[in-house]
Amino acid sequence: MSYSFSELDFIKPELGAEFTGEGTHFAVFSAHAEAVELCLFSEDGGEEVARLPLPKREGDVWSGYIAGLKPGTVYGYRAHGPYEPNAGHRFNPNKLLLDPYAKQIAGALEWDDALYSYRIGDPEEDLSFDERDSAPFMVKGVVQDPDFDWAGDQAIRRPWTETIIYEAHVRGMTMTHPGVPEDLRGTFMGMASDPIVEHLVDLGISAVELLPIQYFPDDRYLLEKGLRNYWGYQTLGFFAPQPRFLSGRAITEFKTMVKRFHAAGIEVIMDVVYNHTAEGSERGPTLSFRGLDNLSYYRLSPDDPRHTYDTTGTGNTVNIAHPMVLRMVLDSLRYWVGVMHVDGFRFDLASTLGRTRHIEFDREGTFFDAIRQDPILSGVKLIAEPWDVGDGGYQVGGFPYPFREWNDKYRDDVRRFWKGDGGLVAGLASRLAGSSEQFNHSDRGATSSVNIISAHDGFTLMDTVSYNDKHNEANGEENRDGHSDNHSDNMGAEGPTEDDGIRSARDRRRRNMIATLMLSQGVPMLLGGDELGNSQQGNNNAYCQDDEIGWTDWSGLDDPFLNFCKGAIAFRKAYPALRQERFLTGEAAEDGTIEIAWYRPDGAVMDEAAWNDGDLRTLGLFLSKRANGEGADQLFLVCNAGGDCSVTLPEVNGITAWKRVLDTGAADDAFKDHPAENPAMVYGASVAAFEPAA
């Protein structure tokens, strides 16, 4: 079959490969290329059947239209231009390039030296030039038909005050669940299966946050060690679902998963990586962006453009300050919302996205302005990981509305308080109240903080109470990788133990931390598997562990701790005082009622001496929320990291009698209501909650 470009009687503004119903329009950006060729391949991607120079260039967009070309066509690009690394240019037409807008990936990346534009081992290193064809080893794009039956699917757009996030890995979540069919394990269809959806619904989850599902390859150095890129934070295709998560070949499986979650009332949030790509530093392979226009797509050293400028710790940084690169990111986000129906995004190393042309972080920067003015993106859930590894990259509290932010200060203070560290009552108070010192500015609300106790990066909840030290030997880096300061405590034995006393203490501390998470202002996020007692055997950096270390262990389905987690989430949902839209100031209303107050165990209001008391381990918190001006939802919370303590319950807002409605020290009856004497005994190392007695 012969292929040729046809004239279009209309302009196609879209980039990528767009099927029109009668043919396919191809368009790709490159400001510095001298020519761009479209390469068409056989259905299996093994044979290049045509190589056609894109005939049209306008505004640095190269394009062409082929009548009759249908979905399923396999393709890639080759770009001609200067190979001048010292000037930032690395064009090499011998290297097949993945379309940055490819909607589906064909084949698997097969690591070979031909994937590099320079000759590996050459004395001139990356200044040398490699003439081998990389196509036999390279993944390709596939033309897509966007049609899908979305009938009945509706965006949920649940308020942040009602959001409970569950961070999960598509493969890890489904690989060992006994109820997931074996042929669906590790896939989007496995995530959409009844056992997984029913578990999330029963638990009370409102949004699932998926670790990266955009196309990423396995790193060469990991494969050489017998490992693989499990987490997926090495994106190469910003529009394409990861092929290994498909049970077949159709990307509609992702859409089916989203539709299934929506039908169950669960939003889908994607963890996205727009700060860097899988091409690495200047010594990395040429797979897509580097070969199309290295000088435009990446930040290069202002002193020597031969080298990449790295604020991500991965070797490269996407040049979000370039208007066409920014457009690519925005187009990708809009694609996942508009075509794939996702409900929001968590942005990996988001500080990099806020770096200006001068590289400093700017909360009023172009990326944030573009998001805020966008009628589609401004209405979905947006979560920032508010740091990167560059200068000035730690920006917790520094992002603009409507972004929410992961709050590592919350994680550290809660872990340290329950570990028994001194001087933490003020820190705990701040976290319970929504971390106002970080987020209460610029008209931001009390849901700005995404509260985490554990996440994919670090110890699981079970490992936080089971290990003093990280155990990352399986990663092949002699335990040098991963954080060493985890604020963890093995409570008497390193790792699993048969000691009933240690096991009981660990269970109580896990209950305390889950209760604290659900009693705090802000947005709670639960790490998938924490409710099951999942352990990673002390590995706090399981990014390369696509095995039992990284997969969720479902043996905890019958553990009482799962029921406690369900109860804690239900408790949060039952009390509006725990999930307020605005920060509480502690100032009395006109009628003399108060919304928030802090108490010592003896019933006195916390004063400066108490806040500075390094030996104080018990803190009381009164919360109130008025419901449309009529009545109030009121709670008194006690967090006691010390020994058994007699706590005087306050007389506040006319309340003189209380009943206990939560007690982590009573494992079997944690949520059983019963009257409370005054003063009330609060068990050591426990959380208690009281509501006004009728």
XYZ file of C-alpha atoms in Angstrom:
694
model
C 0.000 0.000 0.000
C 1.267 3.460 -0.877
C 0.837 6.437 1.411
C 0.813 10.138 0.609
C -0.320 13.335 2.218
C -3.521 15.030 1.054
C -4.546 18.661 1.129
C -7.006 19.636 3.877
C -9.711 22.177 3.154
C -9.778 23.088 6.850
C -7.226 23.661 9.601
C -6.739 21.055 12.327
C -5.518 22.807 15.501
C -4.892 19.606 17.456
C -1.443 18.136 17.932
C -0.910 14.396 17.752
C -2.591 11.835 15.498
C -6.277 12.730 15.104
C -8.647 10.405 13.268
C -11.238 12.514 11.412
C -13.545 9.686 10.389
C -12.117 9.690 6.857
C -8.403 9.845 7.507
C -5.769 10.836 10.068
C -4.148 14.211 10.681
C -0.639 14.242 12.174
C 0.911 17.265 13.896
C 4.003 17.650 16.079
C 5.879 20.613 17.536
C 9.553 21.351 16.920
C 10.964 24.862 16.818
C 14.497 23.923 15.754
C 14.031 20.967 13.398
C 14.814 21.400 9.717
C 12.472 18.579 8.680
C 10.228 16.034 10.412
C 9.347 12.659 8.913
C 6.306 10.550 9.715
C 7.179 6.845 9.834
C 4.415 4.253 9.384
C 4.841 0.656 10.509
C 3.269 -2.729 10.014
C 0.539 -3.707 12.461
C 3.016 -5.487 14.731
C 5.406 -2.505 14.614
C 8.218 -4.622 13.245
C 8.529 -3.205 9.736
C 8.747 0.410 8.636
C 6.450 0.585 5.609
C 6.593 4.305 4.811
C 8.634 7.387 5.631
C 6.977 10.675 4.652
C 8.252 14.215 5.279
C 5.516 16.253 6.985
C 4.616 18.789 4.282
C 3.353 21.743 6.273
C 5.012 23.943 8.883
C 3.199 26.754 10.644
C 4.131 28.265 13.975
C 6.732 25.530 14.561
C 4.032 22.878 14.180
C 4.744 20.300 11.479
C 1.666 18.589 10.071
C 0.129 16.477 7.329
C -3.080 14.588 6.540
C -3.403 11.105 5.048
C -6.834 10.275 3.670
C -8.090 6.781 4.419
C -5.603 6.133 7.222
C -7.548 4.427 10.012
C -7.255 3.805 13.761
C -4.802 1.069 14.601
C -2.063 2.531 12.415
C 1.360 2.269 14.108
C 3.639 5.272 13.713
C 6.566 7.363 14.949
C 8.681 10.368 13.910
C 12.210 11.164 12.840
C 13.524 14.709 13.168
C 16.295 16.288 11.086
C 18.334 19.188 12.374
C 21.691 20.146 13.856
C 23.510 17.752 16.144
C 25.271 20.361 18.251
C 25.159 19.278 21.913
C 27.167 22.283 23.059
C 24.375 24.477 21.679
C 21.629 22.257 23.125
C 20.667 20.557 19.833
C 20.592 16.748 19.630
C 18.786 15.937 16.379
C 19.500 12.495 14.967
C 17.149 11.149 12.255
C 18.461 7.639 12.872
C 16.427 7.613 16.078
C 12.719 6.838 15.910
C 10.791 9.184 18.209
C 7.567 8.587 20.085
C 4.892 11.198 19.395
C 4.521 13.253 22.624
C 0.749 13.155 21.974
C 0.508 9.390 21.273
C -2.730 8.032 22.746
C -1.660 4.388 22.767
C 1.700 2.620 22.881
C 2.610 -0.313 20.633
C 5.328 -2.741 21.646
C 7.766 -2.637 24.548
C 10.991 -0.679 24.807
C 13.915 -3.043 24.245
C 17.042 -1.483 25.686
C 19.882 -1.283 23.177
C 22.746 1.126 22.616
C 21.056 2.137 19.354
C 18.491 4.076 21.414
C 21.162 6.667 22.226
C 22.031 9.492 19.835
C 25.687 9.202 20.742
C 28.007 6.209 20.723
C 28.172 4.725 24.197
C 31.810 4.178 25.141
C 33.120 6.725 22.667
C 35.880 8.946 24.125
C 33.837 12.011 23.103
C 30.892 10.653 25.095
C 27.629 12.474 24.287
C 29.370 14.701 21.742
C 29.732 11.704 19.433
C 27.059 10.699 16.894
C 25.424 7.273 16.509
C 24.121 6.234 13.069
C 22.277 3.042 14.021
C 18.505 2.843 13.495
C 16.677 2.657 16.821
C 13.278 1.675 15.351
C 13.620 -2.088 15.993
C 13.999 -1.417 19.719
C 11.586 1.493 20.071
C 7.938 1.722 21.110
C 5.542 3.385 18.675
C 2.289 5.286 18.792
C -1.078 3.951 17.641
C -3.787 6.040 15.973
C -6.944 5.965 18.075
C -10.691 6.206 17.569
C -11.924 8.252 20.559
C -15.477 6.823 20.511
C -16.661 5.204 23.743
C -20.071 4.619 25.278
C -20.065 6.984 28.244
C -23.863 6.760 28.608
C -24.847 7.221 32.227
C -21.420 8.435 33.349
C -21.369 11.700 35.260
C -18.601 13.659 36.932
C -19.033 13.492 40.698
C -17.212 16.694 41.738
C -17.559 15.893 45.435
C -16.716 18.780 47.799
C -13.309 18.634 49.438
C -14.981 18.557 52.862
C -16.522 15.192 51.945
C -13.430 13.710 50.317
C -11.598 10.641 51.622
C -8.621 9.781 49.368
C -7.166 6.295 48.955
C -3.739 6.104 47.290
C -3.378 2.905 45.277
C -1.220 1.189 42.682
C -3.173 -0.495 39.871
C -0.922 -3.536 39.789
C -0.090 -3.755 43.471
C -3.718 -3.394 44.538
C -4.906 -6.327 42.460
C -2.088 -8.877 42.214
C -2.884 -10.954 45.315
C -6.559 -10.272 46.002
C -8.183 -13.722 46.127
C -11.392 -12.445 44.554
C -9.839 -10.778 41.502
C -9.730 -13.147 38.491
C -6.150 -14.130 37.734
C -6.298 -12.881 34.146
C -7.319 -9.423 35.370
C -4.766 -9.033 38.145
C -2.424 -6.108 37.647
C -4.778 -4.334 35.230
C -7.333 -1.545 34.996
C -10.015 -4.217 34.654
C -8.766 -5.782 37.855
C -9.155 -2.417 39.590
C -12.683 -2.213 38.172
C -13.581 -5.696 39.432
C -16.282 -6.126 42.051
C -13.974 -7.194 44.930
C -11.851 -4.034 44.655
C -14.729 -1.618 44.147
C -16.764 -3.198 46.936
C -13.820 -3.014 49.315
C -13.385 0.716 48.667
C -17.104 1.397 49.013
C -17.352 -0.586 52.264
C -14.319 1.225 53.625
C -15.954 4.589 52.901
C -13.519 5.887 50.271
C -14.700 8.742 48.044
C -11.689 9.097 45.715
C -8.972 6.717 44.554
C -5.606 8.304 43.719
C -3.731 6.087 41.278
C 0.051 6.022 41.133
C 1.280 6.876 37.612
C -0.695 5.182 34.850
C 0.638 7.251 31.936
C 3.110 5.331 29.787
C 6.503 4.776 31.385
C 9.329 2.385 30.446
C 11.435 0.280 32.750
C 14.778 1.914 33.521
C 17.721 0.152 31.900
C 19.751 0.009 35.099
C 16.829 -1.594 36.946
C 16.337 -4.304 34.336
C 20.031 -5.081 34.488
C 19.610 -5.718 38.232
C 16.542 -7.921 37.702
C 14.178 -5.182 38.897
C 11.708 -2.904 37.145
C 10.107 0.526 37.379
C 7.182 -0.396 39.623
C 5.893 2.978 40.778
C 6.092 4.542 37.320
C 7.612 7.971 38.004
C 9.464 8.025 34.665
C 6.789 9.131 32.207
C 7.412 9.080 28.462
C 3.861 9.263 27.080
C 1.659 11.904 28.684
C -1.485 10.872 26.788
C -1.202 7.077 26.745
C -2.224 4.564 29.434
C 0.509 2.209 30.592
C 0.256 -0.924 28.391
C 1.133 -3.322 31.209
C -2.084 -2.289 32.943
C -4.209 -3.457 29.995
C -5.584 -6.996 29.996
C -5.947 -6.746 26.213
C -4.922 -4.084 23.710
C -7.756 -1.563 24.002
C -7.202 1.626 25.997
C -10.967 1.683 26.519
C -10.245 -0.545 29.511
C -9.130 2.582 31.365
C -12.407 4.285 30.479
C -14.318 1.228 31.656
C -12.526 1.396 35.010
C -13.344 5.093 35.438
C -16.989 4.511 34.547
C -17.199 1.660 37.048
C -15.728 3.782 39.839
C -18.069 6.655 39.054
C -21.059 4.317 39.211
C -19.904 3.399 42.734
C -19.587 7.076 43.734
C -15.778 7.086 43.671
C -13.735 9.786 41.947
C -10.539 8.934 40.059
C -7.429 11.063 40.640
C -4.264 10.487 38.612
C -0.746 10.902 39.962
C 0.967 12.699 37.063
C 4.633 13.411 36.353
C 5.106 16.495 34.180
C 8.289 17.684 35.859
C 10.652 15.254 34.109
C 10.663 12.401 31.591
C 12.236 8.976 31.165
C 14.986 10.322 28.885
C 17.203 11.297 31.810
C 20.242 13.556 31.567
C 22.192 14.471 28.428
C 23.662 10.971 28.638
C 20.240 9.372 28.500
C 18.520 7.825 25.476
C 16.795 9.684 22.639
C 13.218 8.423 22.721
C 10.981 11.420 22.050
C 11.388 14.974 23.330
C 15.193 15.062 23.158
C 15.180 14.119 19.498
C 12.282 16.394 18.547
C 13.662 19.557 20.112
C 15.949 19.185 23.110
C 16.390 22.947 23.458
C 12.646 23.564 23.750
C 11.360 20.598 25.748
C 14.005 20.572 28.489
C 15.626 23.089 30.789
C 19.304 23.213 29.976
C 22.146 24.633 32.004
C 22.316 28.401 31.457
C 26.108 28.131 31.648
C 26.506 25.154 29.317
C 23.472 23.972 27.281
C 25.196 20.670 26.651
C 23.958 19.684 30.097
C 20.441 19.402 31.442
C 19.347 21.522 34.410
C 17.965 19.141 37.022
C 15.580 20.178 39.824
C 13.949 16.742 40.016
C 16.793 14.387 40.886
C 16.119 12.328 37.752
C 18.544 13.919 35.295
C 16.243 16.313 33.445
C 13.569 18.949 33.988
C 10.687 19.616 31.608
C 10.780 23.217 30.377
C 7.272 24.178 31.463
C 8.146 27.845 30.837
C 8.118 27.234 27.065
C 4.626 28.037 25.696
C 4.388 24.920 23.500
C 5.615 22.647 26.277
C 3.099 24.264 28.613
C 0.454 23.655 25.961
C 1.409 19.979 25.826
C 0.930 19.633 29.577
C -2.406 21.456 29.521
C -3.562 19.462 26.490
C -2.653 16.268 28.344
C -4.588 17.286 31.442
C -7.622 18.292 29.383
C -7.440 15.007 27.479
C -7.591 12.944 30.656
C -10.523 14.986 31.957
C -12.464 15.431 28.739
C -11.821 12.146 26.938
C -10.928 9.774 29.785
C -13.261 11.362 32.401
C -10.843 11.500 35.332
C -11.702 13.775 38.241
C -8.395 15.276 39.254
C -4.629 15.108 39.452
C -1.855 14.832 41.989
C 1.241 16.587 40.581
C 4.556 14.921 41.356
C 7.327 17.359 42.409
C 4.956 20.210 41.649
C 7.377 22.959 42.661
C 9.167 22.348 39.359
C 5.969 23.271 37.511
C 6.003 26.637 39.250
C 9.532 27.539 38.249
C 9.765 30.523 35.912
C 12.152 31.191 33.049
C 14.589 32.364 35.715
C 14.126 29.021 37.493
C 12.776 30.456 40.782
C 9.481 29.123 42.145
C 6.619 31.570 41.561
C 3.150 30.844 42.956
C 1.817 33.385 40.451
C 3.670 31.673 37.601
C 2.384 30.849 34.154
C 1.462 27.234 34.882
C -0.718 28.143 37.843
C -2.328 31.045 35.990
C -3.087 28.771 33.048
C -4.733 26.196 35.310
C -6.800 28.766 37.186
C -8.237 30.377 34.068
C -8.996 27.079 32.344
C -12.764 26.365 32.467
C -12.138 22.605 32.512
C -9.081 22.186 34.716
C -9.976 24.768 37.345
C -13.002 22.681 38.302
C -11.291 19.341 38.966
C -9.352 18.223 42.016
C -5.759 19.508 41.936
C -3.193 18.290 44.472
C 0.443 19.382 44.607
C 3.388 17.493 45.971
C 4.811 20.834 47.142
C 8.521 20.259 46.784
C 11.325 19.289 44.429
C 15.087 18.891 44.959
C 16.142 22.270 43.525
C 17.010 25.430 45.438
C 13.901 26.867 47.087
C 11.918 23.808 46.110
C 10.267 23.091 49.476
C 7.003 25.024 49.205
C 4.487 23.476 51.629
C 1.744 26.082 51.941
C 3.071 28.047 48.976
C 0.694 26.951 46.232
C -2.254 29.040 45.065
C -5.947 28.182 45.149
C -7.450 25.858 43.901
C -4.492 23.552 44.626
C -4.438 21.362 47.705
C -1.099 20.091 48.978
C 0.407 16.970 50.447
C 1.453 17.886 53.986
C 4.563 16.084 55.188
C 4.586 18.236 58.315
C 1.343 16.546 59.271
C 2.881 13.094 58.802
C 5.971 13.910 60.849
C 4.217 15.626 63.757
C 1.559 12.919 64.104
C 4.125 10.131 63.989
C 6.360 11.878 66.490
C 3.529 12.682 68.911
C 2.334 9.089 69.063
C 5.923 7.832 69.258
C 6.146 9.789 72.507
C 8.511 12.571 71.493
C 8.354 15.578 73.792
C 7.266 19.097 72.909
C 4.777 17.958 70.264
C 1.422 19.119 71.678
C 1.630 22.413 69.781
C 2.544 20.606 66.577
C -0.313 18.132 67.006
C -2.739 20.969 67.735
C -1.760 22.662 64.500
C -2.251 19.483 62.479
C -5.636 18.754 64.048
C -6.756 22.275 63.138
C -5.694 22.087 59.479
C -2.108 23.409 59.700
C -3.242 27.015 59.578
C 0.278 28.446 59.881
C 1.030 26.893 56.480
C -2.289 27.318 54.704
C -4.398 30.049 56.300
C -3.495 32.849 53.889
C -4.523 34.199 50.499
C -8.166 33.186 51.133
C -7.265 29.495 51.183
C -9.635 27.187 52.996
C -9.252 24.627 55.746
C -9.230 21.823 53.159
C -5.920 23.036 51.687
C -3.915 20.386 53.545
C -4.009 16.797 52.291
C -3.179 15.002 55.520
C -0.992 11.933 55.209
C 0.414 9.522 57.765
C 1.904 7.256 55.124
C 2.142 7.229 51.345
C 3.767 5.171 48.620
C 7.076 6.931 49.335
C 8.123 5.823 52.823
C 7.040 3.315 55.425
C 3.549 1.874 55.377
C 1.535 2.424 58.546
C 2.341 -1.076 59.763
C 6.046 -0.614 59.081
C 5.984 2.720 60.930
C 5.204 0.797 64.124
C 7.335 -2.271 63.268
C 10.749 -0.969 62.183
C 13.242 1.489 63.617
C 15.331 1.442 60.444
C 14.731 1.089 56.710
C 15.469 -2.269 55.098
C 15.913 -1.553 51.400
C 18.522 -4.193 50.603
C 16.272 -5.733 47.920
C 16.633 -2.525 45.891
C 20.241 -3.386 45.108
C 21.742 -0.143 46.456
C 23.168 -1.523 49.716
C 20.386 0.154 51.705
C 21.634 3.632 50.780
C 18.404 4.709 49.084
C 15.284 5.965 50.838
C 14.886 8.285 53.798
C 16.603 7.415 57.047
C 14.556 9.721 59.305
C 11.142 8.044 59.342
C 9.943 8.918 62.876
C 9.144 5.230 63.268
C 9.277 2.954 66.307
C 9.400 -0.849 66.324
C 8.011 -0.873 69.886
C 10.363 -3.594 71.041
C 11.187 -5.830 68.089
C 12.467 -5.099 64.593
C 9.896 -6.455 62.153
C 7.238 -9.144 62.695
C 6.980 -10.632 66.162
C 4.903 -13.184 68.041
C 5.097 -11.145 71.256
C 1.461 -10.427 72.128
C 2.332 -7.328 74.134
C 4.228 -5.724 71.257
C 1.537 -6.696 68.746
C -1.163 -5.179 70.959
C 0.811 -1.947 71.394
C 1.373 -1.718 67.652
C -2.334 -2.204 66.987
C -3.245 0.567 69.406
C -0.749 3.001 67.900
C -2.092 2.263 64.424
C -5.604 2.963 65.716
C -4.389 6.215 67.245
C -2.855 7.440 64.020
C -5.859 6.493 61.893
C -8.171 8.159 64.414
C -6.019 11.303 64.402
C -6.134 11.349 60.606
C -9.913 11.162 60.549
C -10.362 13.706 63.356
C -8.226 16.390 61.687
C -9.341 19.354 59.613
C -8.181 19.071 56.024
C -8.452 16.195 53.553
C -7.425 12.733 54.786
C -5.482 10.392 52.507
C -5.112 6.719 53.357
C -2.340 4.645 51.790
C -3.847 1.610 50.110
C -3.286 -1.459 52.264
C -2.805 0.405 55.539
C -6.306 -0.640 56.553
C -5.199 -4.262 56.026
C -1.957 -4.088 57.994
C 0.086 -4.253 54.785
C 3.860 -4.360 55.263
C 6.698 -3.809 52.807
C 9.116 -5.688 55.076
C 10.685 -2.422 56.180
C 11.368 -1.210 52.634
C 10.595 2.509 52.539
C 11.461 2.992 48.858
C 9.739 0.132 47.028
C 9.812 1.933 43.679
C 11.409 -1.074 41.952
C 9.675 -3.900 43.816
C 7.071 -5.395 41.497
C 6.652 -8.366 43.807
C 5.309 -9.310 47.223
C 7.216 -6.404 48.788
C 5.356 -3.840 46.689
C 2.029 -5.616 46.248
C -0.816 -5.234 48.729
C -1.160 -8.156 51.129
C -4.879 -8.943 51.444
C -4.525 -11.383 54.345
C -5.770 -8.611 56.646
C -9.336 -8.765 55.296
C -10.391 -10.563 58.491
C -8.326 -8.408 60.839
C -10.328 -6.297 63.334
C -8.211 -3.306 62.325
C -10.062 -3.118 59.006
C -13.339 -2.705 60.896
C -11.753 0.016 63.006
C -10.733 1.911 59.863
C -14.263 1.629 58.495
C -15.593 2.957 61.785
C -13.118 5.854 61.862
C -14.079 6.956 58.342
C -17.786 6.649 59.163
C -17.184 8.685 62.332
C -15.613 11.494 60.310
C -18.543 11.530 57.925
C -21.012 11.694 60.810
C -19.568 14.877 62.356
C -19.432 18.043 60.204
C -17.264 19.681 62.889
C -14.372 17.487 61.681
C -14.501 18.686 58.062
C -15.012 22.417 57.914
C -14.461 24.684 54.932
C -12.856 27.559 56.799
C -10.170 27.804 59.435
C -11.409 28.189 63.009
C -9.951 31.112 64.929
C -11.031 30.455 68.490
C -12.758 33.814 68.759
C -16.153 33.775 70.455
C -19.245 34.520 68.380
C -21.623 37.383 69.230
C -23.714 35.049 71.382
C -20.630 33.987 73.325
C -20.304 30.521 71.816
C -16.920 29.297 70.642
C -15.917 27.069 67.734
C -12.519 25.815 68.851
C -10.622 25.717 72.143
C -7.700 23.771 73.571
C -7.616 22.260 77.072
C -5.181 20.790 79.558
C -6.125 17.498 81.252
C -7.270 19.425 84.358
C -9.899 21.274 82.325
C -8.062 24.599 82.139
C -7.630 26.299 78.805
C -4.151 25.819 77.373
C -1.869 28.745 78.173
C 1.649 29.625 77.041
C 3.240 27.565 79.793
C 1.251 24.502 78.796
C 2.056 24.911 75.108
C 5.748 25.052 75.970
C 5.651 22.142 78.423
C 7.925 19.524 76.858
C 6.583 16.861 79.217
C 2.911 17.331 78.354
C 1.573 14.342 76.411
C -2.197 14.920 76.653
C -4.213 17.481 74.692
C -7.917 18.255 74.614
C -9.697 19.930 71.686
C -13.240 21.297 71.597
C -14.808 21.747 68.152
C -18.123 23.196 67.098
C -19.792 23.767 63.750
C -22.992 25.688 63.320
C -25.465 24.233 60.835
C -27.013 27.137 58.928
C -27.110 29.148 62.112
C -29.366 26.676 63.896
C -27.963 24.332 66.493
C -24.391 23.047 66.449
C -22.343 19.938 65.907
C -19.908 19.720 68.826
C -17.145 17.352 69.913
C -14.456 17.159 72.551
C -11.360 15.209 71.497
C -8.533 13.939 73.682
C -5.197 12.716 72.339
C -3.195 11.048 75.108
C 0.310 9.823 74.265
C 1.188 9.391 77.940
C -0.107 7.045 80.626
C -3.685 6.631 81.874
C -4.992 10.119 82.519
C -7.929 11.680 84.333
C -9.348 14.354 82.024
C -11.779 17.024 83.154
C -14.379 17.486 80.422
C -15.063 21.182 79.788
C -18.226 23.106 80.408
C -18.479 25.017 77.144
C -21.294 26.455 75.031
C -23.733 25.394 77.735
C -22.678 21.744 77.659
C -22.464 20.203 81.126
C -22.650 16.476 80.349
C -20.878 14.323 77.785
C -20.935 10.799 76.406
C -17.948 8.910 75.031
C -18.360 8.053 71.326
C -14.826 6.949 70.369
C -12.094 5.232 72.341
C -9.058 3.674 70.646
C -8.082 2.117 73.965
C -11.178 -0.108 73.780
C -10.361 -2.139 70.687
C -13.586 -4.139 70.513
C -15.919 -1.241 71.359
C -14.029 1.708 69.934
C -17.183 3.430 68.680
C -19.654 2.357 71.360
C -21.617 5.199 72.977
C -21.723 5.341 76.758
C -22.057 8.134 79.343
C -18.876 9.775 80.512
C -18.081 10.584 84.116
C -16.420 13.927 84.763
C -13.476 13.784 85.088
C -13.178 10.937 82.578
C -10.469 8.325 82.508
C -8.630 8.269 79.187
C -6.403 5.274 78.636
C -2.710 5.805 78.069
C -1.708 5.886 74.412
C -5.226 6.415 73.136
C -7.656 8.793 71.467
C -11.073 9.510 72.936
C -13.953 11.578 71.617
C -17.006 12.860 73.446
C -20.223 14.483 72.273
C -22.830 16.334 74.355
C -25.084 13.974 76.268
C -28.789 14.271 75.504
